[in-house]
Short mmCIF file of C-alpha atoms (C1' of nucleotides) in Angstrom, two decimals:
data_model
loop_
_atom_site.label_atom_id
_atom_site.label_comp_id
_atom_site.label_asym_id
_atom_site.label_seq_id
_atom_site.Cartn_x
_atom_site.Cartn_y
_atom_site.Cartn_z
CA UNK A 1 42.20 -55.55 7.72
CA UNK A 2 38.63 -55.93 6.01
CA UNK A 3 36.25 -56.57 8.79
CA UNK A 4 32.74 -58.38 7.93
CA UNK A 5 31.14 -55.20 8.03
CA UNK A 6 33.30 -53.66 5.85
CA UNK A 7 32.37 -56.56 3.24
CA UNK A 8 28.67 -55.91 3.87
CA UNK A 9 28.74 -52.24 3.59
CA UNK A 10 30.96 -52.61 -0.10
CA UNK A 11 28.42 -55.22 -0.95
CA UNK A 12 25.32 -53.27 -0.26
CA UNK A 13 26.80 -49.92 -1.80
CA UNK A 14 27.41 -51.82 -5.28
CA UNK A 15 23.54 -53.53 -4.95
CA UNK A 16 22.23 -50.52 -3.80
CA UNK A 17 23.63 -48.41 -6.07
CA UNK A 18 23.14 -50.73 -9.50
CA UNK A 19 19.68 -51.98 -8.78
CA UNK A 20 18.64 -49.48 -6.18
CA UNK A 21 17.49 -49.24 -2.56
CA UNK A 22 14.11 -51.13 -2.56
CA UNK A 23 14.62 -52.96 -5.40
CA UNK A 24 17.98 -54.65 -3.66
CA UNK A 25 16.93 -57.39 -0.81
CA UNK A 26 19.17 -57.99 2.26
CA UNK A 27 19.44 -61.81 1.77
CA UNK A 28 21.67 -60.77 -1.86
CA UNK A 29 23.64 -58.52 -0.01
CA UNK A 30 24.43 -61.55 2.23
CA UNK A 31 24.81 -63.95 -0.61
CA UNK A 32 26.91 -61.93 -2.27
CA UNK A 33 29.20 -60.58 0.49
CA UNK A 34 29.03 -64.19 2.23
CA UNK A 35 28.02 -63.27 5.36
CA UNK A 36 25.80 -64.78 7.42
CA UNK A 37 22.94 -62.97 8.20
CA UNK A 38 23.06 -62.67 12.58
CA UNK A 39 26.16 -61.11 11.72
CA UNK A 40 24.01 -58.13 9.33
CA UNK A 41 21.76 -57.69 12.10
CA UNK A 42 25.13 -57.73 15.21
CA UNK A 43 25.99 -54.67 12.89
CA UNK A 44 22.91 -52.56 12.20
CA UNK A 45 20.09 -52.39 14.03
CA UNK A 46 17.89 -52.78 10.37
CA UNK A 47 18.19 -52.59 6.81
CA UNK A 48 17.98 -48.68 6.86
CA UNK A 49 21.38 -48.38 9.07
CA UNK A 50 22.77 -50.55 6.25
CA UNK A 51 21.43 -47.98 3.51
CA UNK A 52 22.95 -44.98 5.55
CA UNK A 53 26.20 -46.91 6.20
CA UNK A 54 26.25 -47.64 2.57
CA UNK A 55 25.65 -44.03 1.98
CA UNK A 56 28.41 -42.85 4.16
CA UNK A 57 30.48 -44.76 2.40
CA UNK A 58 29.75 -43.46 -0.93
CA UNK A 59 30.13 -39.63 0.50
CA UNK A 60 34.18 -40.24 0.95
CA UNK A 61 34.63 -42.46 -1.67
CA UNK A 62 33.30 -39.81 -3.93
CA UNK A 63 34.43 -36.67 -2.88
CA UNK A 64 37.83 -38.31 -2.11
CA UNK A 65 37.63 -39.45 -5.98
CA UNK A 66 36.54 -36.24 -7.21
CA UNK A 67 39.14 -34.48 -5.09
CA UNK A 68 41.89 -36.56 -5.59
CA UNK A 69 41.54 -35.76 -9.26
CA UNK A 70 41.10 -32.72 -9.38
CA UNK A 71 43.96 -31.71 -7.40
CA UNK A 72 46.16 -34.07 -9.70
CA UNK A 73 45.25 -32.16 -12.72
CA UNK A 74 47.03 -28.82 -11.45
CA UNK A 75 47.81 -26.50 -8.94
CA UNK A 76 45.96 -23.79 -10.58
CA UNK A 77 43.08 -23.21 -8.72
CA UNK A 78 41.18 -22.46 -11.55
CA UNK A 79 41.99 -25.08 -13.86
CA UNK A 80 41.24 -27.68 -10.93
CA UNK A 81 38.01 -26.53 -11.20
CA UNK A 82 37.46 -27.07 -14.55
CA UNK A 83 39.31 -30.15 -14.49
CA UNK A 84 36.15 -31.62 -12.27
CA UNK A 85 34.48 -31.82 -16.32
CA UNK A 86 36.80 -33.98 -17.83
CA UNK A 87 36.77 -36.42 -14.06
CA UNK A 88 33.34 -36.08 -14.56
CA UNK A 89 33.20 -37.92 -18.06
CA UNK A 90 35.37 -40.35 -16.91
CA UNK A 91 32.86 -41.38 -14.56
CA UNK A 92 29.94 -40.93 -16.79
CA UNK A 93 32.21 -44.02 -19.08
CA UNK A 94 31.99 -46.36 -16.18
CA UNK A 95 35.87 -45.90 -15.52
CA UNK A 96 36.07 -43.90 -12.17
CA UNK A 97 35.25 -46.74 -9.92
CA UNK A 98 36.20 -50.36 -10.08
CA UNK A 99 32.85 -52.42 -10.28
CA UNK A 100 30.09 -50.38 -10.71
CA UNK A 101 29.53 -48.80 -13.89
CA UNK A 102 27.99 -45.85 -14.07
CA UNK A 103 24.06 -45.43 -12.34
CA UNK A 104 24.06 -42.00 -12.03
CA UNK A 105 24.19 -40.16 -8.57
CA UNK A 106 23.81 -42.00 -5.37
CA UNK A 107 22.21 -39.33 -3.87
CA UNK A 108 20.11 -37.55 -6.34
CA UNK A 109 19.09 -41.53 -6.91
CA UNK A 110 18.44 -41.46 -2.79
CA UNK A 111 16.26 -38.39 -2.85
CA UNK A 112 14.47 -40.18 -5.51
CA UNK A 113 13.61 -43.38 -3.70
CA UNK A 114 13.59 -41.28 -0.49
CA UNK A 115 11.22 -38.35 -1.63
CA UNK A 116 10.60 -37.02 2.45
CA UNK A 117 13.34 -34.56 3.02
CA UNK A 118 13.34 -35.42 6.27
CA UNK A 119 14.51 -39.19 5.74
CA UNK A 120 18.02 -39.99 6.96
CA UNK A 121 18.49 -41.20 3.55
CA UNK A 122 17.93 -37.72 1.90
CA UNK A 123 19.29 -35.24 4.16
CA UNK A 124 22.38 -37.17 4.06
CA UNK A 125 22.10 -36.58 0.22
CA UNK A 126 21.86 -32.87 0.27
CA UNK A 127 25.10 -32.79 3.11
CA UNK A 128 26.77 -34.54 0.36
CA UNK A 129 25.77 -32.31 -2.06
CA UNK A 130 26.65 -29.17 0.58
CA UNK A 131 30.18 -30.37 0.98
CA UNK A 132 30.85 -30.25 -2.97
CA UNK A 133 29.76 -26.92 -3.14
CA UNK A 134 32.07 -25.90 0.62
CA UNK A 135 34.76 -27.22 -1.79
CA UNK A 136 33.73 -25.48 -4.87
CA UNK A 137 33.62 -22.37 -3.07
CA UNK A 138 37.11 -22.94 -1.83
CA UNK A 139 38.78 -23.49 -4.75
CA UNK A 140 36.52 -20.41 -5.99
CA UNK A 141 38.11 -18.38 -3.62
CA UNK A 142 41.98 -19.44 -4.15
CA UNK A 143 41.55 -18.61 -7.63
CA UNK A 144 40.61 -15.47 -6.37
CA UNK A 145 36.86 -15.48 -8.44
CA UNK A 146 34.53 -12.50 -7.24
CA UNK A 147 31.84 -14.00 -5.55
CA UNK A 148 33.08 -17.45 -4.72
CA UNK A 149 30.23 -18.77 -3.02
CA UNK A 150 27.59 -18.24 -6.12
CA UNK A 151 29.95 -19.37 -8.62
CA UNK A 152 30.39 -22.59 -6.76
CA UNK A 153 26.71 -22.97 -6.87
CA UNK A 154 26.81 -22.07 -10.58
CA UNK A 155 29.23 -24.99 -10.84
CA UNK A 156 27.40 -27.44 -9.13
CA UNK A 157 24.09 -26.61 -10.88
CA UNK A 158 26.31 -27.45 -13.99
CA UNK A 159 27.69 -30.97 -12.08
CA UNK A 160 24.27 -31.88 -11.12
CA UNK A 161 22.88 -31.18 -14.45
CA UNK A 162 26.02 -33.23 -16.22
CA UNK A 163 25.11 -36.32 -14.15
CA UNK A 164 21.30 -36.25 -14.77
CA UNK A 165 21.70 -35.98 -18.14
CA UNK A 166 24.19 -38.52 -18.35
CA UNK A 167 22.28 -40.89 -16.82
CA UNK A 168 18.64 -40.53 -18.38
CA UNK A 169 19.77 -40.13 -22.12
CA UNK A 170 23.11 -41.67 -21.40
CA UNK A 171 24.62 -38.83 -22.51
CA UNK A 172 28.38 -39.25 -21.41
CA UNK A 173 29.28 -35.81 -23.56
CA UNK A 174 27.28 -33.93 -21.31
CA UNK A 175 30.22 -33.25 -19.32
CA UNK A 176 31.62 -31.75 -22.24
CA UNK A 177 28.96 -29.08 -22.18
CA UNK A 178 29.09 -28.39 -18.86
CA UNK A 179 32.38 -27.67 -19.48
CA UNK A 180 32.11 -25.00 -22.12
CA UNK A 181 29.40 -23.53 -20.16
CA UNK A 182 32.06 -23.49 -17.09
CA UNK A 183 34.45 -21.55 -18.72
CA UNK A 184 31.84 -19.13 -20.12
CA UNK A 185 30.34 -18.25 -16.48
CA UNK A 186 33.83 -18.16 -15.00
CA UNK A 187 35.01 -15.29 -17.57
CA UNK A 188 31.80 -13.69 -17.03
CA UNK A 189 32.19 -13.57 -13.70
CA UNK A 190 35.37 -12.32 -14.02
CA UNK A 191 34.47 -8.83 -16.11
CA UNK A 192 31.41 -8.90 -13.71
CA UNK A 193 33.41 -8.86 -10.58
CA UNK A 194 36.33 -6.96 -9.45
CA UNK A 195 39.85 -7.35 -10.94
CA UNK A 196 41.27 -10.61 -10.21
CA UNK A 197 43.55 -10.78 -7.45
CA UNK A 198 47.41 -11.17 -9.28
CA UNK B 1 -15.99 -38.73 -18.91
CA UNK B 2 -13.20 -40.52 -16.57
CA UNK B 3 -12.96 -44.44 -16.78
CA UNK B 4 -11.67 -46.40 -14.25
CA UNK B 5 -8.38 -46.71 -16.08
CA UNK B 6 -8.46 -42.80 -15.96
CA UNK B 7 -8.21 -43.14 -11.83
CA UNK B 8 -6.05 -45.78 -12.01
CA UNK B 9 -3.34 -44.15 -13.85
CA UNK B 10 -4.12 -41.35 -11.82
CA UNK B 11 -3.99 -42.59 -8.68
CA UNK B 12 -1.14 -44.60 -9.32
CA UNK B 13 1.30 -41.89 -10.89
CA UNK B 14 0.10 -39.55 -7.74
CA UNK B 15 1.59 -42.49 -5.43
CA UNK B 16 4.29 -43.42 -7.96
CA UNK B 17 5.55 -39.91 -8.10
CA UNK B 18 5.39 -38.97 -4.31
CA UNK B 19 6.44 -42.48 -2.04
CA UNK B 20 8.76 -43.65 -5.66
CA UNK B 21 8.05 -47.56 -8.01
CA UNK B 22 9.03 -50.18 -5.77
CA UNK B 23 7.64 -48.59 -2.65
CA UNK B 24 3.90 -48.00 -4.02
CA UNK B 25 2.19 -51.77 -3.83
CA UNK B 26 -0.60 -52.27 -6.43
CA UNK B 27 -3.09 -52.92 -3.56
CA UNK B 28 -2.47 -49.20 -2.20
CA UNK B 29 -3.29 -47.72 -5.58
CA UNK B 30 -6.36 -50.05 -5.69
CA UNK B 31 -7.17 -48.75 -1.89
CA UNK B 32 -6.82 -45.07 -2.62
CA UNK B 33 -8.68 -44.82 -6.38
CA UNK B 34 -11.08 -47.18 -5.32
CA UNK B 35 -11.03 -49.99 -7.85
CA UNK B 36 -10.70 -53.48 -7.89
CA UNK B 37 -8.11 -55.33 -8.19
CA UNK B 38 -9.11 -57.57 -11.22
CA UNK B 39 -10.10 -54.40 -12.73
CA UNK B 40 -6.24 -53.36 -12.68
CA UNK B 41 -5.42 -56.57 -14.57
CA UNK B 42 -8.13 -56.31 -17.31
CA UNK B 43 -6.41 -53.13 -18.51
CA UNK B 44 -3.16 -53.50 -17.74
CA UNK B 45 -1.03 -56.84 -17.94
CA UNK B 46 1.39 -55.95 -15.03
CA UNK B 47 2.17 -53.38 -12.53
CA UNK B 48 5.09 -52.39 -15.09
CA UNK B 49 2.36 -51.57 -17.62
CA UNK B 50 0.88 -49.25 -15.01
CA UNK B 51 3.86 -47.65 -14.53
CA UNK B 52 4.66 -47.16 -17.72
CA UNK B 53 1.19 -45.81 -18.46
CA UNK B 54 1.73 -43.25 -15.41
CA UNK B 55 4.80 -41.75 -16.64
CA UNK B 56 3.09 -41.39 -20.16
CA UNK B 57 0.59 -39.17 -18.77
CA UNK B 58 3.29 -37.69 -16.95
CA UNK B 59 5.45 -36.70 -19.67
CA UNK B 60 2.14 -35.20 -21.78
CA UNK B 61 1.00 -33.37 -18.32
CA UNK B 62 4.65 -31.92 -17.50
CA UNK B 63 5.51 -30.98 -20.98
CA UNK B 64 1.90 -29.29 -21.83
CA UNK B 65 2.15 -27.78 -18.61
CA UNK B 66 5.60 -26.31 -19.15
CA UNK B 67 4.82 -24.84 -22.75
CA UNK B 68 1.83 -23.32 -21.71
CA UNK B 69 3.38 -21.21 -18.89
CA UNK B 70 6.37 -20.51 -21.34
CA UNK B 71 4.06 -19.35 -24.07
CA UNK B 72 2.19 -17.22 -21.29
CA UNK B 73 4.66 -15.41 -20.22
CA UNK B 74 5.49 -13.84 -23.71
CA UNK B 75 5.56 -13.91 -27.61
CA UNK B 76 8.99 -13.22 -27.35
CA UNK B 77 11.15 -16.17 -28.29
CA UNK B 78 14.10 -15.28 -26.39
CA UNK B 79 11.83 -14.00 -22.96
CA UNK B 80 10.06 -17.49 -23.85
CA UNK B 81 13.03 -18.97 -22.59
CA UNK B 82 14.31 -17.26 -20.15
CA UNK B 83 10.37 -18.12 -18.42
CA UNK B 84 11.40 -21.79 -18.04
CA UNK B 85 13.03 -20.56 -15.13
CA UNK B 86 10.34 -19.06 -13.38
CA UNK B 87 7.99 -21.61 -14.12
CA UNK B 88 10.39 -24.32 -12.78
CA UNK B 89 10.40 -21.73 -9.36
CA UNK B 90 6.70 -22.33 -9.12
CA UNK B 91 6.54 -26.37 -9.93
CA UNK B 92 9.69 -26.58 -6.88
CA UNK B 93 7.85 -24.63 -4.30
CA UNK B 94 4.71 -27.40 -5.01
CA UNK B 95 2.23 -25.04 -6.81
CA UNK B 96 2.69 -26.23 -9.96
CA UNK B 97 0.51 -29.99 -9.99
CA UNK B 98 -2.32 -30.02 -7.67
CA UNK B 99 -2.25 -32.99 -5.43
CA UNK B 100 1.15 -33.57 -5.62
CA UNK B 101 3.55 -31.17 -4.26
CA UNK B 102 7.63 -31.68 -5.70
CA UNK B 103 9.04 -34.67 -5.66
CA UNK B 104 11.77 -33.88 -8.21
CA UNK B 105 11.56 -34.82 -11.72
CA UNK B 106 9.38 -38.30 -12.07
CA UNK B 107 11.86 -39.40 -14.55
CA UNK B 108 15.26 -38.72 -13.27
CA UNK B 109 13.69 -40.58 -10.04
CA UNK B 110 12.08 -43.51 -12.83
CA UNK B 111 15.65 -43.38 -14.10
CA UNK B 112 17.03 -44.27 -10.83
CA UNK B 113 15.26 -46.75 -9.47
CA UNK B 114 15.16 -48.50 -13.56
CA UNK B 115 18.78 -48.18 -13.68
CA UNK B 116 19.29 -49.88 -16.30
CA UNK B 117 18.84 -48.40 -19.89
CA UNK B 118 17.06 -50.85 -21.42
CA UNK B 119 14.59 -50.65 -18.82
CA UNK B 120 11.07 -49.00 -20.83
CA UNK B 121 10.53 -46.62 -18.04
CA UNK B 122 13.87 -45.64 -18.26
CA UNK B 123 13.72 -45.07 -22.05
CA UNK B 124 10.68 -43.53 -21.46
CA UNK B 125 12.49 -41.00 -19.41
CA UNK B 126 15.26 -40.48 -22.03
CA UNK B 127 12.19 -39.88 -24.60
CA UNK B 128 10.37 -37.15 -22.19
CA UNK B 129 13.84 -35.19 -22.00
CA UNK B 130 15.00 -35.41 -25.70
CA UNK B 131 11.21 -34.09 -26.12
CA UNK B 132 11.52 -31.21 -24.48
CA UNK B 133 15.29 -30.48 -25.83
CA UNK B 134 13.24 -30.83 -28.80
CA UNK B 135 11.32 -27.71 -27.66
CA UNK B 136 13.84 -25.44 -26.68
CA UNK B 137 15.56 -25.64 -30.08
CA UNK B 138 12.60 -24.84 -31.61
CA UNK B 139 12.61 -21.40 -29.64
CA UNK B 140 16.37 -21.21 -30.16
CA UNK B 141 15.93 -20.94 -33.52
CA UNK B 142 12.56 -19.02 -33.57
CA UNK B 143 14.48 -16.33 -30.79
CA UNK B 144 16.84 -16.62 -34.07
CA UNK B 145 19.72 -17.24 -31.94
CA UNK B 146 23.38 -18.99 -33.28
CA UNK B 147 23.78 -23.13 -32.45
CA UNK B 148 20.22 -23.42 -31.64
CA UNK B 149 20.43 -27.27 -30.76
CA UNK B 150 23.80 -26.50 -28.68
CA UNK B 151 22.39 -23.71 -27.29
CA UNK B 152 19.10 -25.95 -26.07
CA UNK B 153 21.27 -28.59 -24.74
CA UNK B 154 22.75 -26.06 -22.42
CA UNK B 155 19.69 -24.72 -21.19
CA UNK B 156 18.32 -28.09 -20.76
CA UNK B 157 21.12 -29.33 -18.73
CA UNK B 158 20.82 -26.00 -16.70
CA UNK B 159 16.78 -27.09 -16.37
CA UNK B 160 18.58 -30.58 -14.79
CA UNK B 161 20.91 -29.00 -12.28
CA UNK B 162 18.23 -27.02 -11.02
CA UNK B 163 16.00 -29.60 -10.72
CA UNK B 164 18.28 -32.07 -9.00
CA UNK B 165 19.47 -29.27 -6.71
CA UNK B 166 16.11 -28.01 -5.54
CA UNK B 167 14.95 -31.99 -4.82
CA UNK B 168 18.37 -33.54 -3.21
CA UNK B 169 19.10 -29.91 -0.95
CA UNK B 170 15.37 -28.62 -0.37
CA UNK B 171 16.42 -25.31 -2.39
CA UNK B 172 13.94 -23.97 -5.08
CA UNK B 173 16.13 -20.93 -5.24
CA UNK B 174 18.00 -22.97 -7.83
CA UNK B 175 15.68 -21.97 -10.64
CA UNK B 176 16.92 -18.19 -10.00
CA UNK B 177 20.55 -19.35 -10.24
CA UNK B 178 19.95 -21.43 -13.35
CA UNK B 179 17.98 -18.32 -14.54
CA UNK B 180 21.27 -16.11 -14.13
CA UNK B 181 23.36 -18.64 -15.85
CA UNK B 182 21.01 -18.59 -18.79
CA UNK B 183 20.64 -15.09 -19.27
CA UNK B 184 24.70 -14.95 -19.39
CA UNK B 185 24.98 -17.95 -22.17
CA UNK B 186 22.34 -16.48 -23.98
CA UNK B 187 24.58 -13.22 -24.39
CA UNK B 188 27.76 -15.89 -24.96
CA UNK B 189 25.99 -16.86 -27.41
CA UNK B 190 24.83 -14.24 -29.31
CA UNK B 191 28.19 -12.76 -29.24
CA UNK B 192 29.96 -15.65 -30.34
CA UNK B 193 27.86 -16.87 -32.84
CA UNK B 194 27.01 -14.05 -36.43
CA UNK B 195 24.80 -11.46 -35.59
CA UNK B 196 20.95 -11.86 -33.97
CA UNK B 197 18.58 -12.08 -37.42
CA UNK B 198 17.37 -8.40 -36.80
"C1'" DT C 1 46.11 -75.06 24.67
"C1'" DA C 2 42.10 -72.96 27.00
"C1'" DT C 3 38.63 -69.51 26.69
"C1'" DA C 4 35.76 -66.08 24.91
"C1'" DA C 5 34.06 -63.54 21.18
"C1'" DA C 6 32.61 -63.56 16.56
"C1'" DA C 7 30.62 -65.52 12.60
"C1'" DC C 8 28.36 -69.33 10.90
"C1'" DA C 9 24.08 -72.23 9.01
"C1'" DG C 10 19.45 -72.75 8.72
"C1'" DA C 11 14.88 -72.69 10.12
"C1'" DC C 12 11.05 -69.79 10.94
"C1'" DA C 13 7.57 -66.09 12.07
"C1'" DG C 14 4.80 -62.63 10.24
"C1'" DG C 15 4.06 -59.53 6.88
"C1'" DT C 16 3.71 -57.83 2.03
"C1'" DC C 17 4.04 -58.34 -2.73
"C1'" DT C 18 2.11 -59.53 -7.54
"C1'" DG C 19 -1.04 -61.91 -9.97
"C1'" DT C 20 -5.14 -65.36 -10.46
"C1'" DA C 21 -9.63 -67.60 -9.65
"C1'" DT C 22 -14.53 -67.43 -8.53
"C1'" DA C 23 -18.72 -65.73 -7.84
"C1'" DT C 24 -21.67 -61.57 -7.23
"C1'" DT C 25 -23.24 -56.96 -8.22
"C1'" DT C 26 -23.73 -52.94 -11.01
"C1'" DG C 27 -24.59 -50.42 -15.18
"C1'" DT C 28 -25.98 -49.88 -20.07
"C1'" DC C 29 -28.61 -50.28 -23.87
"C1'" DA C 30 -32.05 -52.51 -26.72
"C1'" DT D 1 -37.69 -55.93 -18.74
"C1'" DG D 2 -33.87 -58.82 -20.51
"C1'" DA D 3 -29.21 -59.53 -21.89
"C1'" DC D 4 -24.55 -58.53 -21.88
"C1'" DA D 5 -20.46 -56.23 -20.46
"C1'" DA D 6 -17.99 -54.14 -16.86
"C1'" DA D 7 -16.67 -53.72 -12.30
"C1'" DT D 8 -17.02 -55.57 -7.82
"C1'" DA D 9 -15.64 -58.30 -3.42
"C1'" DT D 10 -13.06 -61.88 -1.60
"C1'" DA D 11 -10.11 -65.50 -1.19
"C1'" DC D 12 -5.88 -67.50 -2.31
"C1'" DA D 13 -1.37 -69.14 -4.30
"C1'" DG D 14 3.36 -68.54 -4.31
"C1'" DA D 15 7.08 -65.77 -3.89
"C1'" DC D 16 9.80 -62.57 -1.36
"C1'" DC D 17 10.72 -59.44 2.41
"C1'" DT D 18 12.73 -58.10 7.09
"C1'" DG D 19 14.02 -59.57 11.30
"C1'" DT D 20 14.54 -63.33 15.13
"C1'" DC D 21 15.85 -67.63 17.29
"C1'" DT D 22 18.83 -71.70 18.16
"C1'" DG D 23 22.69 -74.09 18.07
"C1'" DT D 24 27.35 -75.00 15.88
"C1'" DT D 25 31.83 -73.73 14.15
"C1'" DT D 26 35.47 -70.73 13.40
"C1'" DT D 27 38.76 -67.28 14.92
"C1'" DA D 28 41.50 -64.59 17.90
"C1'" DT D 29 43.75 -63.99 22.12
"C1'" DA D 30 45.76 -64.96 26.43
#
DNA sequence: TATAAAACAGACAGGTCTGTATATTTGTCA
DNA sequence: TGACAAATATACAGACCTGTCTGTTTTATA
């Protein structure tokens, strides 16, 4: 049961995302969704709603992505989280989601275009951001890692430095070596901290 | 001896860098250095030129910038380093560039709004990063440490998560975690790879 | 089938954008 | 002082932008 809006909001995530926020005018969003444009306006009060709606979107479509596969890849806590490397890559290769290729991080690409931190735009970036690392710090803790919460930071450093340097060099194998470095903090956090728990 | 092209690239990669491409309009960089207009297009052929020209002087700025507080800080190749960190703490909490405070890295944000990799600002981003990977192998192999080029790569991408993370969630702290992480793949490395050259 | 809500097309207002044209003023150097 | 180059102010063209208005057609529901 697509609604209009839901055709607008896909429409304006792919545009925004690919060509960017100010670069991408409401009248293609329109043209490409086929909407008319009273019915844009019957939705969101302006073209910023749009951008956060788009936003929104991109939040659960990614974390449920990013989720989604790394639960799939075992039950071991700590393997899922250094499966997030290889889902990573696949993303970096334009595969993870039908459409758009690969552009890099909505958010970080937000904050960019965004710079105020107090834009809607950008602080619904860094909650993005915050959830990863509430999930990181779960999965931290199931796989009983001594201080969960800093590894899970250490872990998203690595993600957010993966996905940069994709995107700038287009450097797909960067996930790679975020991945060795993974494992490497994770053991060393394991003779640094007490005994795992089994 | 500064020219008016001097405050024009000036100007425009303060504006560039702090309110992003597409939202800075030529006539607010002719406003705020004070120049005329068909001054702009006697030395440059488009606003792309301009840009372009900003983030040239960016990349020699950041980069001489970065070196000099690494080769402050010590003569020691392996301390050199490990002061990217600091130095990185400084440029996030705005006291790095006078006049403009942190608006993340001008070329992951030039990367995102020029999504595309063909895009010369974008390459031009690409260039700036290899340039500095470029760098930190030199030191790797100066601090005589094993896999000097993978071992640069890492801290680079470490540099990029901490970046990204101190921009997107407002949290300079990052350069201490990326610090930590370094400090424990330096010792990976060391005792992974033969013995340190002393 | 009747009615009401939703989406449609298309014009338009008012602003901003890049880039150009023209004519005047400033600055330099001989 | 005279001549030449550089920079200036100002106006303007043409495109594009967001957002509004009007009136028509489609769609869903009762």
């Amino acid at each position: 049961m697509k609604s209009r809006r839901d055709d607008l909001v896909e429409t304006a995530l792919k545009l925004f995302y690919i060509h960017g926020f100010n670069a991408t005018g409401i009248d293609r969003i329109l043209a490409e969704s086929g909407v008319a444009k009273m019915t844009l306006y019957k939705h969101f009060r302006s073209k910023d709603e749009l951008i956060l709606a788009a936003l929104q979107l991109r939040d659960e479509r990614f974390r449920n992505w990013l989720m989604a596969e790394m639960e799939k890849s075992s039950t071991d806590p700590e393997e899922r989280l250094l499966s997030m490397f290889p889902a990573l890559e696949t993303w970096f290769l334009g595969k993870a989601f039908k459409g758009l290729g690969f552009s890099g991080c909505a958010f970080i690409n937000a904050a960019g275009e965004f710079g105020d931190q107090a834009h809607p735009a950008h602080r619904l970036a860094a909650e993005h951001k915050r959830r990863i690392v509430d999930y990181l710090s779960e999965l931290c803790r199931d796989a009983g890692l001594p201080d969960p919460e800093d590894l899970a930071e250490q872990l998203a450093l690595l993600k957010e430095g993966a996905i940069a340097t994709a995107h700038v060099r287009n450097m797909p194998e960067a996930a790679r070596t975020a991945e060795k470095m993974a494992r490497i903090l994770i053991e060393a956090a394991k003779a640094r901290g007490g005994q795992p728990k089994a």
